[in-house]
Amino acid sequence: MQATAKAHPNIALIKYWGKRNAELNLPATGSISMTLDALWTETTARFDKTFDQDILILDGTQATQNATSRVSQFLDIFRSLSGTDQFARVESVNNFPTAAGLASSASGFAALALAASTSLGLDLAPTKLSELARRGSGSAARSIYGGFVEMSPGEKSDGADAFATQLYAESFWDVRLLVLIMSDASKQVSSTDGMNRTMATSPYYSAWKSTIPTDLDEMRVALKRKDIHRVGELAEHSCLKMHASSMASRPGIIYWNKGTVEAMNKVRELRNDGIPAYFTIDAGPQVKVLCLPEDEEKLTTHFQQLPGVEKVITASPGPGVSIVGESP
Ligand code: DP6
């Protein structure tokens, strides 16, 4: 059977940065995110006994050996669960540039987890799907769900309790996340490499880790109250703290470019003028701005004029992963 699944990337409001077990991809801390409606990945998986290797097609082009072997290792988990040794053909399409640092691994592995399990006839509960998606990429565990999502780091050594759960569905709170695509997207240190280096060499990593439980508690309360100022302030703090600990690695990791810094300053300037707008940044130069729907247009106009910003994509809270096609 062949199955196609659609998943949306998510942006962490409280960041995940560091692993307690690299092999099982177990996060060192919890995290909280928002799933984005405007961006998506659609992935089709087909297992067949006539295939003699796994094949990965990304946006119409055969993927590199590295990307294919990461997917093959991920598919091994599903092969072993269903007791098959068949290879698969995986075709994945993003509606946003893969290289733009927009968490394509989150939507990619969430969609692949559902497409692969469905095509093998496995009917997995969302928490199990989330646990398995995590093995592909930590942030993918959160893209199983829509709206506002919390990832638990778990305590078990086999990772059976390290999965995400939904805090609030996408209809809970109508907010916007403006994604500023920077024109100068130079090659970055991957999230995996960046967090591993930070853990191994940054003197600030342990401080980072020790503050996360409080950040998570405060973010849960702020979300419940739909308090844009508090949610935004906590998200900005979590982002800057993550970047500060990465910058203090050896060699230091700097994900920002000129445009990133200009955009951060602009957000704060607009905030001083009374518009509730808050930034967050992942392992790349793109700045994402959290704001209210009524300020979306005004803010977009401001950011479109900013040097270094190529494009502004507007996202609202989006849905979790789903099957969009099945055929024998
Ligand atoms: C900065 O999920 O990409 O976006 O588990 O190694 O694949 P791996 O890392 P990944 O890291 C995401 C890091 C982040 C923060 C976040 O999304 O929580």
PDB file of C-alpha atoms in Angstrom, residues 2-250:
ATOM      1  CA  GLN A   2       1.043   3.580  -0.610  1.00  0.00           C
ATOM      2  CA  ALA A   3       0.202   6.436   1.767  1.00  0.00           C
ATOM      3  CA  THR A   4       0.634  10.209   1.581  1.00  0.00           C
ATOM      4  CA  ALA A   5       0.773  12.284   4.769  1.00  0.00           C
ATOM      5  CA  LYS A   6       0.826  16.032   5.235  1.00  0.00           C
ATOM      6  CA  ALA A   7       2.519  17.756   8.180  1.00  0.00           C
ATOM      7  CA  HIS A   8       3.279  21.330   9.125  1.00  0.00           C
ATOM      8  CA  PRO A   9       6.479  22.658  10.662  1.00  0.00           C
ATOM      9  CA  ASN A  10       6.394  24.150  14.132  1.00  0.00           C
ATOM     10  CA  ILE A  11       8.270  26.956  15.808  1.00  0.00           C
ATOM     11  CA  ALA A  12       9.438  26.475  19.374  1.00  0.00           C
ATOM     12  CA  LEU A  13       8.407  29.189  21.814  1.00  0.00           C
ATOM     13  CA  ILE A  14      10.473  27.443  24.485  1.00  0.00           C
ATOM     14  CA  LYS A  15      13.428  25.900  22.639  1.00  0.00           C
ATOM     15  CA  TYR A  16      14.839  22.389  22.597  1.00  0.00           C
ATOM     16  CA  TRP A  17      18.642  22.515  22.459  1.00  0.00           C
ATOM     17  CA  GLY A  18      20.667  19.459  23.492  1.00  0.00           C
ATOM     18  CA  LYS A  19      20.164  15.714  23.858  1.00  0.00           C
ATOM     19  CA  ARG A  20      20.251  13.373  26.823  1.00  0.00           C
ATOM     20  CA  ASN A  21      20.871  10.452  24.457  1.00  0.00           C
ATOM     21  CA  ALA A  22      22.133  11.032  20.928  1.00  0.00           C
ATOM     22  CA  GLU A  23      21.436   7.548  19.589  1.00  0.00           C
ATOM     23  CA  LEU A  24      17.757   7.536  20.530  1.00  0.00           C
ATOM     24  CA  ASN A  25      17.556  11.284  19.954  1.00  0.00           C
ATOM     25  CA  LEU A  26      16.248  11.975  23.431  1.00  0.00           C
ATOM     26  CA  PRO A  27      16.011  15.674  24.251  1.00  0.00           C
ATOM     27  CA  ALA A  28      17.752  16.990  27.358  1.00  0.00           C
ATOM     28  CA  THR A  29      14.828  19.295  28.128  1.00  0.00           C
ATOM     29  CA  GLY A  30      11.162  19.820  27.323  1.00  0.00           C
ATOM     30  CA  SER A  31       9.967  22.392  24.801  1.00  0.00           C
ATOM     31  CA  ILE A  32       6.768  24.155  23.733  1.00  0.00           C
ATOM     32  CA  SER A  33       5.856  25.039  20.154  1.00  0.00           C
ATOM     33  CA  MET A  34       3.223  26.341  17.797  1.00  0.00           C
ATOM     34  CA  THR A  35       2.414  24.421  14.591  1.00  0.00           C
ATOM     35  CA  LEU A  36       2.225  26.659  11.472  1.00  0.00           C
ATOM     36  CA  ASP A  37      -0.636  26.434   8.972  1.00  0.00           C
ATOM     37  CA  ALA A  38       0.961  28.221   6.009  1.00  0.00           C
ATOM     38  CA  LEU A  39       3.883  25.843   5.551  1.00  0.00           C
ATOM     39  CA  TRP A  40       3.684  22.110   4.876  1.00  0.00           C
ATOM     40  CA  THR A  41       5.434  18.971   3.734  1.00  0.00           C
ATOM     41  CA  GLU A  42       3.647  16.202   1.847  1.00  0.00           C
ATOM     42  CA  THR A  43       5.325  12.827   1.894  1.00  0.00           C
ATOM     43  CA  THR A  44       4.408   9.630   0.058  1.00  0.00           C
ATOM     44  CA  ALA A  45       5.860   6.296   1.151  1.00  0.00           C
ATOM     45  CA  ARG A  46       5.622   3.004  -0.681  1.00  0.00           C
ATOM     46  CA  PHE A  47       7.251  -0.247   0.436  1.00  0.00           C
ATOM     47  CA  ASP A  48       7.656  -2.914  -2.218  1.00  0.00           C
ATOM     48  CA  LYS A  49       9.372  -6.275  -2.378  1.00  0.00           C
ATOM     49  CA  THR A  50      10.743  -5.499  -5.849  1.00  0.00           C
ATOM     50  CA  PHE A  51      12.772  -2.477  -4.618  1.00  0.00           C
ATOM     51  CA  ASP A  52      16.448  -3.233  -3.987  1.00  0.00           C
ATOM     52  CA  GLN A  53      17.203  -0.069  -1.967  1.00  0.00           C
ATOM     53  CA  ASP A  54      15.483   2.898  -0.326  1.00  0.00           C
ATOM     54  CA  ILE A  55      15.012   5.866  -2.615  1.00  0.00           C
ATOM     55  CA  LEU A  56      14.344   9.427  -1.446  1.00  0.00           C
ATOM     56  CA  ILE A  57      13.075  12.124  -3.798  1.00  0.00           C
ATOM     57  CA  LEU A  58      13.051  15.633  -2.276  1.00  0.00           C
ATOM     58  CA  ASP A  59      11.153  18.320  -4.159  1.00  0.00           C
ATOM     59  CA  GLY A  60      11.464  16.333  -7.395  1.00  0.00           C
ATOM     60  CA  THR A  61      15.187  15.581  -7.138  1.00  0.00           C
ATOM     61  CA  GLN A  62      16.918  12.429  -5.908  1.00  0.00           C
ATOM     62  CA  ALA A  63      18.346  13.221  -2.466  1.00  0.00           C
ATOM     63  CA  THR A  64      22.008  13.024  -1.423  1.00  0.00           C
ATOM     64  CA  GLN A  65      23.464   9.847   0.050  1.00  0.00           C
ATOM     65  CA  ASN A  66      23.506  11.482   3.504  1.00  0.00           C
ATOM     66  CA  ALA A  67      19.841  12.458   3.440  1.00  0.00           C
ATOM     67  CA  THR A  68      18.850   9.050   2.054  1.00  0.00           C
ATOM     68  CA  SER A  69      20.731   7.125   4.726  1.00  0.00           C
ATOM     69  CA  ARG A  70      19.170   9.275   7.507  1.00  0.00           C
ATOM     70  CA  VAL A  71      15.747   8.361   6.081  1.00  0.00           C
ATOM     71  CA  SER A  72      16.742   4.681   5.668  1.00  0.00           C
ATOM     72  CA  GLN A  73      17.730   4.461   9.330  1.00  0.00           C
ATOM     73  CA  PHE A  74      14.422   6.040  10.260  1.00  0.00           C
ATOM     74  CA  LEU A  75      12.504   3.588   8.050  1.00  0.00           C
ATOM     75  CA  ASP A  76      14.329   0.692   9.762  1.00  0.00           C
ATOM     76  CA  ILE A  77      12.323   1.481  12.912  1.00  0.00           C
ATOM     77  CA  PHE A  78       9.058   0.977  10.994  1.00  0.00           C
ATOM     78  CA  ARG A  79      10.350  -2.079   9.152  1.00  0.00           C
ATOM     79  CA  SER A  80      11.234  -3.697  12.436  1.00  0.00           C
ATOM     80  CA  LEU A  81       7.838  -2.795  13.978  1.00  0.00           C
ATOM     81  CA  SER A  82       5.946  -4.370  11.104  1.00  0.00           C
ATOM     82  CA  GLY A  83       8.361  -7.266  10.566  1.00  0.00           C
ATOM     83  CA  THR A  84       9.206  -6.501   6.942  1.00  0.00           C
ATOM     84  CA  ASP A  85      12.513  -6.124   5.145  1.00  0.00           C
ATOM     85  CA  GLN A  86      11.089  -4.367   2.098  1.00  0.00           C
ATOM     86  CA  PHE A  87      12.725  -1.195   0.842  1.00  0.00           C
ATOM     87  CA  ALA A  88      10.746   1.972   0.229  1.00  0.00           C
ATOM     88  CA  ARG A  89      10.381   4.809  -2.205  1.00  0.00           C
ATOM     89  CA  VAL A  90       9.797   8.086  -0.383  1.00  0.00           C
ATOM     90  CA  GLU A  91       8.805  11.224  -2.201  1.00  0.00           C
ATOM     91  CA  SER A  92       8.594  14.464  -0.253  1.00  0.00           C
ATOM     92  CA  VAL A  93       7.491  17.928  -1.337  1.00  0.00           C
ATOM     93  CA  ASN A  94       7.740  21.147   0.701  1.00  0.00           C
ATOM     94  CA  ASN A  95       5.805  24.309  -0.089  1.00  0.00           C
ATOM     95  CA  PHE A  96       8.752  26.312   1.277  1.00  0.00           C
ATOM     96  CA  PRO A  97      12.495  26.278   0.502  1.00  0.00           C
ATOM     97  CA  THR A  98      14.147  23.332   2.310  1.00  0.00           C
ATOM     98  CA  ALA A  99      17.361  25.284   2.736  1.00  0.00           C
ATOM     99  CA  ALA A 100      15.660  28.334   4.232  1.00  0.00           C
ATOM    100  CA  GLY A 101      16.189  27.074   7.772  1.00  0.00           C
ATOM    101  CA  LEU A 102      12.473  26.642   8.319  1.00  0.00           C
ATOM    102  CA  ALA A 103      12.444  23.400  10.245  1.00  0.00           C
ATOM    103  CA  SER A 104      11.749  21.169   7.258  1.00  0.00           C
ATOM    104  CA  SER A 105      13.017  18.243   9.342  1.00  0.00           C
ATOM    105  CA  ALA A 106      10.092  18.750  11.760  1.00  0.00           C
ATOM    106  CA  SER A 107       7.355  18.530   9.135  1.00  0.00           C
ATOM    107  CA  GLY A 108       9.426  16.074   7.067  1.00  0.00           C
ATOM    108  CA  PHE A 109       9.859  13.417   9.743  1.00  0.00           C
ATOM    109  CA  ALA A 110       6.333  13.903  11.127  1.00  0.00           C
ATOM    110  CA  ALA A 111       4.877  13.324   7.639  1.00  0.00           C
ATOM    111  CA  LEU A 112       7.221  10.404   6.996  1.00  0.00           C
ATOM    112  CA  ALA A 113       6.348   8.742  10.324  1.00  0.00           C
ATOM    113  CA  LEU A 114       2.657   8.735   9.436  1.00  0.00           C
ATOM    114  CA  ALA A 115       3.129   7.882   5.735  1.00  0.00           C
ATOM    115  CA  ALA A 116       5.512   4.991   6.500  1.00  0.00           C
ATOM    116  CA  SER A 117       3.436   3.523   9.343  1.00  0.00           C
ATOM    117  CA  THR A 118       0.172   3.778   7.370  1.00  0.00           C
ATOM    118  CA  SER A 119       1.634   2.244   4.240  1.00  0.00           C
ATOM    119  CA  LEU A 120       2.860  -0.684   6.347  1.00  0.00           C
ATOM    120  CA  GLY A 121      -0.599  -1.113   7.878  1.00  0.00           C
ATOM    121  CA  LEU A 122       0.487   0.002  11.358  1.00  0.00           C
ATOM    122  CA  ASP A 123      -2.180   1.927  13.236  1.00  0.00           C
ATOM    123  CA  LEU A 124      -0.212   3.912  15.831  1.00  0.00           C
ATOM    124  CA  ALA A 125      -1.563   6.146  18.597  1.00  0.00           C
ATOM    125  CA  PRO A 126      -0.472   9.824  18.292  1.00  0.00           C
ATOM    126  CA  THR A 127       1.870   9.560  21.288  1.00  0.00           C
ATOM    127  CA  LYS A 128       3.591   6.531  19.707  1.00  0.00           C
ATOM    128  CA  LEU A 129       3.821   8.346  16.383  1.00  0.00           C
ATOM    129  CA  SER A 130       5.322  11.334  18.186  1.00  0.00           C
ATOM    130  CA  GLU A 131       7.843   9.117  19.979  1.00  0.00           C
ATOM    131  CA  LEU A 132       8.891   7.589  16.651  1.00  0.00           C
ATOM    132  CA  ALA A 133       8.965  10.938  14.788  1.00  0.00           C
ATOM    133  CA  ARG A 134      11.366  12.137  17.505  1.00  0.00           C
ATOM    134  CA  ARG A 135      13.886   9.508  16.377  1.00  0.00           C
ATOM    135  CA  GLY A 136      14.054  11.296  13.005  1.00  0.00           C
ATOM    136  CA  SER A 137      14.262  14.787  14.473  1.00  0.00           C
ATOM    137  CA  GLY A 138      13.444  16.067  17.953  1.00  0.00           C
ATOM    138  CA  SER A 139      11.222  18.881  16.712  1.00  0.00           C
ATOM    139  CA  ALA A 140       9.260  16.436  14.495  1.00  0.00           C
ATOM    140  CA  ALA A 141       7.717  14.898  17.621  1.00  0.00           C
ATOM    141  CA  ARG A 142       5.817  18.187  18.081  1.00  0.00           C
ATOM    142  CA  SER A 143       4.540  18.414  14.475  1.00  0.00           C
ATOM    143  CA  ILE A 144       2.315  15.363  15.035  1.00  0.00           C
ATOM    144  CA  TYR A 145      -0.118  17.768  16.703  1.00  0.00           C
ATOM    145  CA  GLY A 146      -1.724  21.023  15.695  1.00  0.00           C
ATOM    146  CA  GLY A 147      -1.918  24.230  17.708  1.00  0.00           C
ATOM    147  CA  PHE A 148       0.242  24.560  20.816  1.00  0.00           C
ATOM    148  CA  VAL A 149       2.285  21.523  21.741  1.00  0.00           C
ATOM    149  CA  GLU A 150       4.585  20.434  24.563  1.00  0.00           C
ATOM    150  CA  MET A 151       7.404  17.938  24.191  1.00  0.00           C
ATOM    151  CA  SER A 152       8.312  15.925  27.249  1.00  0.00           C
ATOM    152  CA  PRO A 153      11.961  14.870  27.571  1.00  0.00           C
ATOM    153  CA  GLY A 154      10.857  11.747  29.477  1.00  0.00           C
ATOM    154  CA  GLU A 155      12.927   9.846  31.998  1.00  0.00           C
ATOM    155  CA  LYS A 156      13.092   6.321  30.646  1.00  0.00           C
ATOM    156  CA  SER A 157      16.328   5.207  29.055  1.00  0.00           C
ATOM    157  CA  ASP A 158      14.531   3.686  26.052  1.00  0.00           C
ATOM    158  CA  GLY A 159      12.701   6.975  25.323  1.00  0.00           C
ATOM    159  CA  ALA A 160       9.220   5.427  25.596  1.00  0.00           C
ATOM    160  CA  ASP A 161       8.014   8.479  27.566  1.00  0.00           C
ATOM    161  CA  ALA A 162       9.756  11.093  25.398  1.00  0.00           C
ATOM    162  CA  PHE A 163       6.915  12.273  23.189  1.00  0.00           C
ATOM    163  CA  ALA A 164       4.829  15.386  22.639  1.00  0.00           C
ATOM    164  CA  THR A 165       1.228  16.123  23.616  1.00  0.00           C
ATOM    165  CA  GLN A 166      -1.130  18.873  22.565  1.00  0.00           C
ATOM    166  CA  LEU A 167      -1.675  21.731  25.014  1.00  0.00           C
ATOM    167  CA  TYR A 168      -4.284  23.580  22.915  1.00  0.00           C
ATOM    168  CA  ALA A 169      -5.795  22.953  19.490  1.00  0.00           C
ATOM    169  CA  GLU A 170      -5.196  25.426  16.651  1.00  0.00           C
ATOM    170  CA  SER A 171      -8.580  27.090  17.202  1.00  0.00           C
ATOM    171  CA  PHE A 172      -7.638  28.054  20.780  1.00  0.00           C
ATOM    172  CA  TRP A 173      -5.858  31.311  20.020  1.00  0.00           C
ATOM    173  CA  ASP A 174      -5.774  33.368  16.852  1.00  0.00           C
ATOM    174  CA  VAL A 175      -2.214  34.695  16.720  1.00  0.00           C
ATOM    175  CA  ARG A 176       0.202  35.220  13.835  1.00  0.00           C
ATOM    176  CA  LEU A 177       3.779  34.282  13.235  1.00  0.00           C
ATOM    177  CA  LEU A 178       5.476  36.322  10.514  1.00  0.00           C
ATOM    178  CA  VAL A 179       8.382  34.414   9.010  1.00  0.00           C
ATOM    179  CA  LEU A 180      10.991  36.810   7.605  1.00  0.00           C
ATOM    180  CA  ILE A 181      12.970  35.053   4.904  1.00  0.00           C
ATOM    181  CA  MET A 182      16.444  36.568   4.766  1.00  0.00           C
ATOM    182  CA  SER A 183      18.126  37.036   1.402  1.00  0.00           C
ATOM    183  CA  ASP A 184      21.550  36.031   2.673  1.00  0.00           C
ATOM    184  CA  ALA A 185      20.965  32.451   3.848  1.00  0.00           C
ATOM    185  CA  SER A 186      24.596  31.318   4.072  1.00  0.00           C
ATOM    186  CA  LYS A 187      25.372  27.731   5.044  1.00  0.00           C
ATOM    187  CA  GLN A 188      24.626  27.063   8.685  1.00  0.00           C
ATOM    188  CA  VAL A 189      25.763  24.596  11.325  1.00  0.00           C
ATOM    189  CA  SER A 190      22.906  22.040  11.494  1.00  0.00           C
ATOM    190  CA  SER A 191      20.760  21.994  14.652  1.00  0.00           C
ATOM    191  CA  THR A 192      22.118  18.559  15.545  1.00  0.00           C
ATOM    192  CA  ASP A 193      25.761  19.642  15.216  1.00  0.00           C
ATOM    193  CA  GLY A 194      25.068  22.991  16.857  1.00  0.00           C
ATOM    194  CA  MET A 195      23.415  21.530  19.935  1.00  0.00           C
ATOM    195  CA  ASN A 196      26.009  18.776  20.285  1.00  0.00           C
ATOM    196  CA  ARG A 197      28.838  21.307  20.162  1.00  0.00           C
ATOM    197  CA  THR A 198      27.050  23.590  22.623  1.00  0.00           C
ATOM    198  CA  MET A 199      26.571  20.730  25.077  1.00  0.00           C
ATOM    199  CA  ALA A 200      30.180  19.626  24.769  1.00  0.00           C
ATOM    200  CA  THR A 201      31.921  22.995  24.923  1.00  0.00           C
ATOM    201  CA  SER A 202      29.709  25.862  26.115  1.00  0.00           C
ATOM    202  CA  PRO A 203      30.132  26.886  29.752  1.00  0.00           C
ATOM    203  CA  TYR A 204      26.606  28.304  29.558  1.00  0.00           C
ATOM    204  CA  TYR A 205      24.927  25.041  28.587  1.00  0.00           C
ATOM    205  CA  SER A 206      24.254  23.832  32.128  1.00  0.00           C
ATOM    206  CA  ALA A 207      22.793  27.237  33.027  1.00  0.00           C
ATOM    207  CA  TRP A 208      20.550  26.990  29.956  1.00  0.00           C
ATOM    208  CA  LYS A 209      19.354  23.551  30.938  1.00  0.00           C
ATOM    209  CA  SER A 210      18.646  24.392  34.562  1.00  0.00           C
ATOM    210  CA  THR A 211      16.284  27.252  33.623  1.00  0.00           C
ATOM    211  CA  ILE A 212      14.020  25.315  31.246  1.00  0.00           C
ATOM    212  CA  PRO A 213      11.544  23.761  33.747  1.00  0.00           C
ATOM    213  CA  THR A 214      10.616  27.261  34.998  1.00  0.00           C
ATOM    214  CA  ASP A 215      10.329  28.581  31.426  1.00  0.00           C
ATOM    215  CA  LEU A 216       7.973  25.715  30.580  1.00  0.00           C
ATOM    216  CA  ASP A 217       5.809  26.317  33.672  1.00  0.00           C
ATOM    217  CA  GLU A 218       5.564  30.020  32.881  1.00  0.00           C
ATOM    218  CA  MET A 219       4.814  29.459  29.211  1.00  0.00           C
ATOM    219  CA  ARG A 220       1.961  27.034  30.026  1.00  0.00           C
ATOM    220  CA  VAL A 221       0.360  29.689  32.251  1.00  0.00           C
ATOM    221  CA  ALA A 222       0.893  32.482  29.702  1.00  0.00           C
ATOM    222  CA  LEU A 223      -0.639  30.411  26.900  1.00  0.00           C
ATOM    223  CA  LYS A 224      -3.624  29.519  29.026  1.00  0.00           C
ATOM    224  CA  ARG A 225      -4.220  33.251  29.568  1.00  0.00           C
ATOM    225  CA  LYS A 226      -3.580  34.034  25.871  1.00  0.00           C
ATOM    226  CA  ASP A 227      -1.268  36.724  27.158  1.00  0.00           C
ATOM    227  CA  ILE A 228       0.664  37.891  24.072  1.00  0.00           C
ATOM    228  CA  HIS A 229       3.073  40.021  26.139  1.00  0.00           C
ATOM    229  CA  ARG A 230       4.024  37.198  28.466  1.00  0.00           C
ATOM    230  CA  VAL A 231       4.148  34.503  25.750  1.00  0.00           C
ATOM    231  CA  GLY A 232       6.236  36.827  23.589  1.00  0.00           C
ATOM    232  CA  GLU A 233       8.589  37.873  26.350  1.00  0.00           C
ATOM    233  CA  LEU A 234       9.198  34.243  27.361  1.00  0.00           C
ATOM    234  CA  ALA A 235       9.739  33.180  23.732  1.00  0.00           C
ATOM    235  CA  GLU A 236      12.240  35.987  23.107  1.00  0.00           C
ATOM    236  CA  HIS A 237      14.066  35.101  26.310  1.00  0.00           C
ATOM    237  CA  SER A 238      14.227  31.387  25.429  1.00  0.00           C
ATOM    238  CA  CYS A 239      15.527  32.232  21.946  1.00  0.00           C
ATOM    239  CA  LEU A 240      18.230  34.644  23.132  1.00  0.00           C
ATOM    240  CA  LYS A 241      19.283  32.223  25.852  1.00  0.00           C
ATOM    241  CA  MET A 242      19.656  29.386  23.354  1.00  0.00           C
ATOM    242  CA  HIS A 243      21.699  31.579  21.015  1.00  0.00           C
ATOM    243  CA  ALA A 244      23.845  32.913  23.865  1.00  0.00           C
ATOM    244  CA  SER A 245      24.771  29.393  24.913  1.00  0.00           C
ATOM    245  CA  SER A 246      25.596  28.458  21.272  1.00  0.00           C
ATOM    246  CA  MET A 247      27.702  31.575  20.806  1.00  0.00           C
ATOM    247  CA  ALA A 248      29.715  30.585  23.866  1.00  0.00           C
ATOM    248  CA  SER A 249      30.642  27.213  22.263  1.00  0.00           C
ATOM    249  CA  ARG A 250      34.106  26.521  20.877  1.00  0.00           C
TER     250      ARG A 250
END
